Amino acid sequence: GNSVTQMEGPVTLSEEAFLTINCTYTATGYPSLFWYVQYPGEGLQLLLKATKADDKGSNKGFEATYRKETTSFHLEKGSVQVSDSAVYFCALSDPGYGGATNKLIFGTGTLLAVQP
Amino acid sequence: KAGVTQTPRYLIKTRGQQVTLSCSPISGHRSVSWYQQTPGQGLQFLFEYFSETQRNKGNFPGRFSGRQFSNSRSEMNVSTLELGDSALYLCASSLALAGGTEAFFGQGTRLTVV
C-alpha cells in the first residue's frame, strides 16, 4: 500500500547548522508530496509541497525535491535557527480515487531541536 | 481570514461515554478531513467530507462517525469511548477535492479518556 518513511528523531543541531531530514515513499500512481511542520501545542502547517517529479518546493529557507527515481522527498535547510525547532512530517496525497481526495498519508514525524 | 477552528480544545471523558467534536473550516472551503494523532500510531486519516457527503473513510471502527453541514462545518462523534481513543483529533479544511490541494489544519481537540 501507499506509505511514507522518514528518518527517526530526534535530530539535534546547533544554530546555523545544515539540516537534512530524509523521506522516502511508496505509492501507486503519481502522488503530490508535502512537508508539514507542527510547533508545540499547535496543529500542522504546510511548509512546502511538490506536485510532480523533479519539482522543487521551497519556503522559509527549506527546500525539497520530488525525486521519482529514488522515491524520495528529503527536506533540507542550509542554516537552521532555534525557531525551527518543531516536529516535521513528510506526507503524500493518496493517489487513489482518481485524485479526487485530500487524504494525506503521513510519516511518523521527526523532532528537530536546534540549540543556540 | 479566520483559520480552522476546532472546539473544544480539551476534553476529558469517561470510558463508555460518547463525545462530539466540532470543526469550522476556513470560509469558502468545502472539504473537511479528520485525523487522529497518537504517539504510537502517528497521524491517521479518519474520514473526509465534501459538500455534506462522506467521500473517503479510514480504517477505524464504526464507533467513529462524522457529518458535514450545509455551511461546511463538520462534527465527528465517537461512541462508547475506550482508553485507546485518547488522542489529539485534528481537522483540516481544503478549498477543493483534489490531491495536491493545501490542507489547513486546526489546533486540534485533545481528548483524554479515563
PDB file of C-alpha atoms in Angstrom:
ATOM      1  CA  GLY A   1       0.000   0.000   0.000  1.00  0.00           C
ATOM      2  CA  ASN A   2       0.915   3.675  -0.023  1.00  0.00           C
ATOM      3  CA  SER A   3       3.266   4.725   2.745  1.00  0.00           C
ATOM      4  CA  VAL A   4       5.843   7.265   3.868  1.00  0.00           C
ATOM      5  CA  THR A   5       9.047   6.521   5.752  1.00  0.00           C
ATOM      6  CA  GLN A   6      11.016   9.260   7.442  1.00  0.00           C
ATOM      7  CA  MET A   7      14.160   9.225   9.499  1.00  0.00           C
ATOM      8  CA  GLU A   8      13.841   8.676  13.198  1.00  0.00           C
ATOM      9  CA  GLY A   9      14.455  11.578  15.504  1.00  0.00           C
ATOM     10  CA  PRO A  10      15.180  13.465  17.487  1.00  0.00           C
ATOM     11  CA  VAL A  11      17.612  15.440  15.391  1.00  0.00           C
ATOM     12  CA  THR A  12      19.655  17.844  17.498  1.00  0.00           C
ATOM     13  CA  LEU A  13      21.622  20.589  15.758  1.00  0.00           C
ATOM     14  CA  SER A  14      23.418  23.765  16.674  1.00  0.00           C
ATOM     15  CA  GLU A  15      22.160  27.060  15.289  1.00  0.00           C
ATOM     16  CA  GLU A  16      23.356  27.710  11.698  1.00  0.00           C
ATOM     17  CA  ALA A  17      23.996  24.005  11.050  1.00  0.00           C
ATOM     18  CA  PHE A  18      22.829  22.276   7.854  1.00  0.00           C
ATOM     19  CA  LEU A  19      19.659  20.225   8.121  1.00  0.00           C
ATOM     20  CA  THR A  20      18.594  17.123   6.203  1.00  0.00           C
ATOM     21  CA  ILE A  21      15.558  15.052   7.114  1.00  0.00           C
ATOM     22  CA  ASN A  22      15.161  12.020   4.886  1.00  0.00           C
ATOM     23  CA  CYS A  23      11.809  10.959   3.496  1.00  0.00           C
ATOM     24  CA  THR A  24      11.014   8.126   1.097  1.00  0.00           C
ATOM     25  CA  TYR A  25       7.656   6.970  -0.127  1.00  0.00           C
ATOM     26  CA  THR A  26       5.839   4.050  -1.688  1.00  0.00           C
ATOM     27  CA  ALA A  27       2.856   4.834  -3.865  1.00  0.00           C
ATOM     28  CA  THR A  28       0.985   3.718  -6.905  1.00  0.00           C
ATOM     29  CA  GLY A  29       0.270   6.461  -9.384  1.00  0.00           C
ATOM     30  CA  TYR A  30       1.604   9.988  -9.060  1.00  0.00           C
ATOM     31  CA  PRO A  31       1.010  11.498  -5.630  1.00  0.00           C
ATOM     32  CA  SER A  32       1.762  15.018  -4.540  1.00  0.00           C
ATOM     33  CA  LEU A  33       4.331  15.297  -1.747  1.00  0.00           C
ATOM     34  CA  PHE A  34       4.304  17.617   1.246  1.00  0.00           C
ATOM     35  CA  TRP A  35       6.265  18.668   4.289  1.00  0.00           C
ATOM     36  CA  TYR A  36       4.213  19.841   7.248  1.00  0.00           C
ATOM     37  CA  VAL A  37       5.554  21.320  10.477  1.00  0.00           C
ATOM     38  CA  GLN A  38       3.988  21.120  13.936  1.00  0.00           C
ATOM     39  CA  TYR A  39       5.040  23.523  16.666  1.00  0.00           C
ATOM     40  CA  PRO A  40       4.310  22.613  20.318  1.00  0.00           C
ATOM     41  CA  GLY A  41       0.608  22.789  21.126  1.00  0.00           C
ATOM     42  CA  GLU A  42      -0.327  23.612  17.548  1.00  0.00           C
ATOM     43  CA  GLY A  43      -1.851  21.922  14.538  1.00  0.00           C
ATOM     44  CA  LEU A  44       0.088  21.238  11.367  1.00  0.00           C
ATOM     45  CA  GLN A  45       1.187  23.933   8.956  1.00  0.00           C
ATOM     46  CA  LEU A  46       2.147  23.327   5.360  1.00  0.00           C
ATOM     47  CA  LEU A  47       5.831  24.055   4.899  1.00  0.00           C
ATOM     48  CA  LEU A  48       6.221  23.183   1.219  1.00  0.00           C
ATOM     49  CA  LYS A  49       4.897  20.882  -1.461  1.00  0.00           C
ATOM     50  CA  ALA A  50       5.685  19.424  -4.886  1.00  0.00           C
ATOM     51  CA  THR A  51       3.095  18.028  -7.230  1.00  0.00           C
ATOM     52  CA  LYS A  52       5.165  16.248  -9.886  1.00  0.00           C
ATOM     53  CA  ALA A  53       8.533  14.643 -10.462  1.00  0.00           C
ATOM     54  CA  ASP A  54      11.552  16.984 -10.376  1.00  0.00           C
ATOM     55  CA  ASP A  55       9.514  19.804  -8.831  1.00  0.00           C
ATOM     56  CA  LYS A  56      11.288  21.642  -6.026  1.00  0.00           C
ATOM     57  CA  GLY A  57       9.207  23.019  -3.188  1.00  0.00           C
ATOM     58  CA  SER A  58      10.683  25.814  -1.099  1.00  0.00           C
ATOM     59  CA  ASN A  59       9.634  28.072   1.751  1.00  0.00           C
ATOM     60  CA  LYS A  60      11.371  29.959   4.587  1.00  0.00           C
ATOM     61  CA  GLY A  61      14.772  28.613   3.527  1.00  0.00           C
ATOM     62  CA  PHE A  62      13.591  24.985   3.443  1.00  0.00           C
ATOM     63  CA  GLU A  63      13.727  23.003   0.213  1.00  0.00           C
ATOM     64  CA  ALA A  64      12.741  19.540  -1.009  1.00  0.00           C
ATOM     65  CA  THR A  65      12.870  17.997  -4.483  1.00  0.00           C
ATOM     66  CA  TYR A  66      10.440  15.354  -5.720  1.00  0.00           C
ATOM     67  CA  ARG A  67      12.693  12.508  -6.924  1.00  0.00           C
ATOM     68  CA  LYS A  68      10.659   9.836  -8.653  1.00  0.00           C
ATOM     69  CA  GLU A  69      13.662   7.653  -9.491  1.00  0.00           C
ATOM     70  CA  THR A  70      14.597   7.315  -5.809  1.00  0.00           C
ATOM     71  CA  THR A  71      11.052   7.822  -4.467  1.00  0.00           C
ATOM     72  CA  SER A  72      12.368  10.481  -2.115  1.00  0.00           C
ATOM     73  CA  PHE A  73      11.490  13.959  -0.905  1.00  0.00           C
ATOM     74  CA  HIS A  74      14.246  14.925   1.522  1.00  0.00           C
ATOM     75  CA  LEU A  75      13.908  18.175   3.461  1.00  0.00           C
ATOM     76  CA  GLU A  76      16.944  20.486   3.624  1.00  0.00           C
ATOM     77  CA  LYS A  77      17.836  23.843   5.071  1.00  0.00           C
ATOM     78  CA  GLY A  78      21.214  25.488   4.841  1.00  0.00           C
ATOM     79  CA  SER A  79      21.229  27.226   8.231  1.00  0.00           C
ATOM     80  CA  VAL A  80      18.767  26.328  10.967  1.00  0.00           C
ATOM     81  CA  GLN A  81      17.572  28.660  13.686  1.00  0.00           C
ATOM     82  CA  VAL A  82      16.316  27.988  17.203  1.00  0.00           C
ATOM     83  CA  SER A  83      12.846  28.962  15.962  1.00  0.00           C
ATOM     84  CA  ASP A  84      12.906  25.987  13.552  1.00  0.00           C
ATOM     85  CA  SER A  85      12.606  23.588  16.491  1.00  0.00           C
ATOM     86  CA  ALA A  86       9.442  21.580  15.823  1.00  0.00           C
ATOM     87  CA  VAL A  87       8.199  18.224  14.540  1.00  0.00           C
ATOM     88  CA  TYR A  88       8.399  17.793  10.757  1.00  0.00           C
ATOM     89  CA  PHE A  89       6.084  15.437   8.875  1.00  0.00           C
ATOM     90  CA  CYS A  90       6.524  14.172   5.360  1.00  0.00           C
ATOM     91  CA  ALA A  91       3.240  13.290   3.640  1.00  0.00           C
ATOM     92  CA  LEU A  92       1.821  12.191   0.334  1.00  0.00           C
ATOM     93  CA  SER A  93      -1.605  12.675  -1.156  1.00  0.00           C
ATOM     94  CA  ASP A  94      -3.361   9.380  -1.627  1.00  0.00           C
ATOM     95  CA  PRO A  95      -3.211   8.829  -5.393  1.00  0.00           C
ATOM     96  CA  GLY A  96      -6.344   6.674  -5.373  1.00  0.00           C
ATOM     97  CA  TYR A  97      -9.893   7.787  -6.038  1.00  0.00           C
ATOM     98  CA  GLY A  98      -8.823   9.295  -9.344  1.00  0.00           C
ATOM     99  CA  GLY A  99      -7.135  12.080  -7.416  1.00  0.00           C
ATOM    100  CA  ALA A 100     -10.472  13.236  -6.003  1.00  0.00           C
ATOM    101  CA  THR A 101      -9.388  13.171  -2.395  1.00  0.00           C
ATOM    102  CA  ASN A 102      -7.464  15.328   0.050  1.00  0.00           C
ATOM    103  CA  LYS A 103      -6.494  12.302   2.137  1.00  0.00           C
ATOM    104  CA  LEU A 104      -2.901  12.552   3.311  1.00  0.00           C
ATOM    105  CA  ILE A 105      -0.656   9.689   4.350  1.00  0.00           C
ATOM    106  CA  PHE A 106       1.911  10.855   6.890  1.00  0.00           C
ATOM    107  CA  GLY A 107       5.283   9.666   8.023  1.00  0.00           C
ATOM    108  CA  THR A 108       5.951   9.251  11.725  1.00  0.00           C
ATOM    109  CA  GLY A 109       7.405  12.711  12.163  1.00  0.00           C
ATOM    110  CA  THR A 110      10.904  13.876  13.042  1.00  0.00           C
ATOM    111  CA  LEU A 111      11.543  16.060  16.057  1.00  0.00           C
ATOM    112  CA  LEU A 112      14.118  18.766  15.366  1.00  0.00           C
ATOM    113  CA  ALA A 113      15.762  20.521  18.301  1.00  0.00           C
ATOM    114  CA  VAL A 114      18.052  23.444  17.499  1.00  0.00           C
ATOM    115  CA  GLN A 115      20.332  24.659  20.256  1.00  0.00           C
ATOM    116  CA  PRO A 116      21.714  28.208  20.448  1.00  0.00           C
TER     117      PRO A 116
ATOM    118  CA  LYS B   1      -9.158  35.471   7.254  1.00  0.00           C
ATOM    119  CA  ALA B   2     -10.039  33.171  10.147  1.00  0.00           C
ATOM    120  CA  GLY B   3      -8.337  29.798  10.236  1.00  0.00           C
ATOM    121  CA  VAL B   4      -9.782  26.407  11.020  1.00  0.00           C
ATOM    122  CA  THR B   5     -11.492  26.422  14.400  1.00  0.00           C
ATOM    123  CA  GLN B   6     -11.874  23.309  16.481  1.00  0.00           C
ATOM    124  CA  THR B   7     -13.890  23.120  19.667  1.00  0.00           C
ATOM    125  CA  PRO B   8     -13.422  22.251  22.377  1.00  0.00           C
ATOM    126  CA  ARG B   9      -9.629  22.378  22.713  1.00  0.00           C
ATOM    127  CA  TYR B  10      -9.533  19.939  25.593  1.00  0.00           C
ATOM    128  CA  LEU B  11     -11.916  17.260  26.723  1.00  0.00           C
ATOM    129  CA  ILE B  12     -11.893  14.623  29.447  1.00  0.00           C
ATOM    130  CA  LYS B  13     -14.376  11.784  29.168  1.00  0.00           C
ATOM    131  CA  THR B  14     -15.003   8.502  30.928  1.00  0.00           C
ATOM    132  CA  ARG B  15     -14.848   5.104  29.256  1.00  0.00           C
ATOM    133  CA  GLY B  16     -18.175   4.174  27.713  1.00  0.00           C
ATOM    134  CA  GLN B  17     -19.300   7.756  27.169  1.00  0.00           C
ATOM    135  CA  GLN B  18     -19.675   9.385  23.805  1.00  0.00           C
ATOM    136  CA  VAL B  19     -18.173  12.635  22.560  1.00  0.00           C
ATOM    137  CA  THR B  20     -18.767  15.116  19.754  1.00  0.00           C
ATOM    138  CA  LEU B  21     -16.022  17.312  18.357  1.00  0.00           C
ATOM    139  CA  SER B  22     -16.638  20.303  16.132  1.00  0.00           C
ATOM    140  CA  CYS B  23     -14.694  21.847  13.261  1.00  0.00           C
ATOM    141  CA  SER B  24     -15.379  25.094  11.427  1.00  0.00           C
ATOM    142  CA  PRO B  25     -13.377  25.279   8.188  1.00  0.00           C
ATOM    143  CA  ILE B  26     -11.965  28.340   6.553  1.00  0.00           C
ATOM    144  CA  SER B  27     -14.683  30.360   4.868  1.00  0.00           C
ATOM    145  CA  GLY B  28     -15.254  29.068   1.341  1.00  0.00           C
ATOM    146  CA  HIS B  29     -13.622  25.700   1.961  1.00  0.00           C
ATOM    147  CA  ARG B  30     -15.931  22.787   1.252  1.00  0.00           C
ATOM    148  CA  SER B  31     -13.617  19.896   2.040  1.00  0.00           C
ATOM    149  CA  VAL B  32     -13.058  18.791   5.636  1.00  0.00           C
ATOM    150  CA  SER B  33     -10.876  15.899   6.763  1.00  0.00           C
ATOM    151  CA  TRP B  34     -10.296  14.457  10.213  1.00  0.00           C
ATOM    152  CA  TYR B  35      -7.150  12.828  11.599  1.00  0.00           C
ATOM    153  CA  GLN B  36      -6.248  11.115  14.836  1.00  0.00           C
ATOM    154  CA  GLN B  37      -2.774  11.763  16.226  1.00  0.00           C
ATOM    155  CA  THR B  38      -1.271   9.494  18.882  1.00  0.00           C
ATOM    156  CA  PRO B  39       2.330   8.889  19.973  1.00  0.00           C
ATOM    157  CA  GLY B  40       2.102   5.223  18.987  1.00  0.00           C
ATOM    158  CA  GLN B  41       0.269   5.367  15.658  1.00  0.00           C
ATOM    159  CA  GLY B  42       1.142   8.857  14.493  1.00  0.00           C
ATOM    160  CA  LEU B  43      -1.299  10.683  12.222  1.00  0.00           C
ATOM    161  CA  GLN B  44      -4.063   8.509  10.864  1.00  0.00           C
ATOM    162  CA  PHE B  45      -6.837   9.521   8.491  1.00  0.00           C
ATOM    163  CA  LEU B  46     -10.359   9.152   9.849  1.00  0.00           C
ATOM    164  CA  PHE B  47     -12.668  10.487   7.151  1.00  0.00           C
ATOM    165  CA  GLU B  48     -13.217  13.188   4.593  1.00  0.00           C
ATOM    166  CA  TYR B  49     -16.301  15.198   3.696  1.00  0.00           C
ATOM    167  CA  PHE B  50     -17.102  17.359   0.725  1.00  0.00           C
ATOM    168  CA  SER B  51     -20.411  19.118   0.155  1.00  0.00           C
ATOM    169  CA  GLU B  52     -22.051  17.235   3.029  1.00  0.00           C
ATOM    170  CA  THR B  53     -21.076  13.810   1.641  1.00  0.00           C
ATOM    171  CA  GLN B  54     -18.526  11.445   3.100  1.00  0.00           C
ATOM    172  CA  ARG B  55     -16.052  10.838   0.285  1.00  0.00           C
ATOM    173  CA  ASN B  56     -13.468   8.704   1.955  1.00  0.00           C
ATOM    174  CA  LYS B  57     -13.075   6.768   5.194  1.00  0.00           C
ATOM    175  CA  GLY B  58     -10.068   5.438   7.049  1.00  0.00           C
ATOM    176  CA  ASN B  59      -9.676   2.148   8.829  1.00  0.00           C
ATOM    177  CA  PHE B  60     -11.447   2.933  12.094  1.00  0.00           C
ATOM    178  CA  PRO B  61     -14.285   1.085  13.819  1.00  0.00           C
ATOM    179  CA  GLY B  62     -17.879   2.144  13.351  1.00  0.00           C
ATOM    180  CA  ARG B  63     -17.807   3.903  16.727  1.00  0.00           C
ATOM    181  CA  PHE B  64     -16.193   6.772  14.851  1.00  0.00           C
ATOM    182  CA  SER B  65     -18.602   8.735  12.714  1.00  0.00           C
ATOM    183  CA  GLY B  66     -18.909  12.184  11.291  1.00  0.00           C
ATOM    184  CA  ARG B  67     -21.050  14.527   9.312  1.00  0.00           C
ATOM    185  CA  GLN B  68     -20.859  17.807   7.464  1.00  0.00           C
ATOM    186  CA  PHE B  69     -23.479  20.517   7.410  1.00  0.00           C
ATOM    187  CA  SER B  70     -24.588  22.777   4.594  1.00  0.00           C
ATOM    188  CA  ASN B  71     -22.305  25.564   5.869  1.00  0.00           C
ATOM    189  CA  SER B  72     -19.347  23.110   5.626  1.00  0.00           C
ATOM    190  CA  ARG B  73     -18.946  22.866   9.383  1.00  0.00           C
ATOM    191  CA  SER B  74     -18.211  19.319  10.435  1.00  0.00           C
ATOM    192  CA  GLU B  75     -18.606  17.215  13.539  1.00  0.00           C
ATOM    193  CA  MET B  76     -17.147  13.893  14.480  1.00  0.00           C
ATOM    194  CA  ASN B  77     -18.610  11.590  17.072  1.00  0.00           C
ATOM    195  CA  VAL B  78     -17.025   8.769  18.997  1.00  0.00           C
ATOM    196  CA  SER B  79     -19.382   6.468  20.847  1.00  0.00           C
ATOM    197  CA  THR B  80     -18.579   4.013  23.621  1.00  0.00           C
ATOM    198  CA  LEU B  81     -15.211   5.603  24.327  1.00  0.00           C
ATOM    199  CA  GLU B  82     -12.206   3.404  25.036  1.00  0.00           C
ATOM    200  CA  LEU B  83      -8.947   4.347  26.729  1.00  0.00           C
ATOM    201  CA  GLY B  84      -7.188   3.948  23.383  1.00  0.00           C
ATOM    202  CA  ASP B  85      -9.281   6.751  21.904  1.00  0.00           C
ATOM    203  CA  SER B  86      -7.218   9.260  23.878  1.00  0.00           C
ATOM    204  CA  ALA B  87      -5.563  11.347  21.205  1.00  0.00           C
ATOM    205  CA  LEU B  88      -5.273  14.717  19.524  1.00  0.00           C
ATOM    206  CA  TYR B  89      -8.001  14.966  16.881  1.00  0.00           C
ATOM    207  CA  LEU B  90      -7.124  17.276  14.029  1.00  0.00           C
ATOM    208  CA  CYS B  91      -9.427  18.743  11.451  1.00  0.00           C
ATOM    209  CA  ALA B  92      -8.196  20.071   8.112  1.00  0.00           C
ATOM    210  CA  SER B  93     -10.016  22.103   5.516  1.00  0.00           C
ATOM    211  CA  SER B  94      -9.259  22.497   1.832  1.00  0.00           C
ATOM    212  CA  LEU B  95     -10.694  24.583  -0.940  1.00  0.00           C
ATOM    213  CA  ALA B  96     -11.178  21.768  -3.431  1.00  0.00           C
ATOM    214  CA  LEU B  97     -11.258  17.988  -3.505  1.00  0.00           C
ATOM    215  CA  ALA B  98      -8.067  17.095  -5.326  1.00  0.00           C
ATOM    216  CA  GLY B  99      -4.745  15.627  -4.364  1.00  0.00           C
ATOM    217  CA  GLY B 100      -2.170  18.391  -4.111  1.00  0.00           C
ATOM    218  CA  THR B 101      -4.590  20.881  -2.607  1.00  0.00           C
ATOM    219  CA  GLU B 102      -3.200  22.505   0.523  1.00  0.00           C
ATOM    220  CA  ALA B 103      -4.803  21.340   3.756  1.00  0.00           C
ATOM    221  CA  PHE B 104      -5.144  23.896   6.555  1.00  0.00           C
ATOM    222  CA  PHE B 105      -5.191  22.346   9.999  1.00  0.00           C
ATOM    223  CA  GLY B 106      -6.863  23.474  13.180  1.00  0.00           C
ATOM    224  CA  GLN B 107      -5.121  23.351  16.543  1.00  0.00           C
ATOM    225  CA  GLY B 108      -6.902  20.143  17.416  1.00  0.00           C
ATOM    226  CA  THR B 109      -9.017  18.789  20.228  1.00  0.00           C
ATOM    227  CA  ARG B 110      -7.107  16.921  22.909  1.00  0.00           C
ATOM    228  CA  LEU B 111      -9.353  14.068  24.096  1.00  0.00           C
ATOM    229  CA  THR B 112      -8.448  12.183  27.243  1.00  0.00           C
ATOM    230  CA  VAL B 113     -10.441   9.092  28.138  1.00  0.00           C
ATOM    231  CA  VAL B 114     -10.188   7.962  31.766  1.00  0.00           C
TER     232      VAL B 114
END
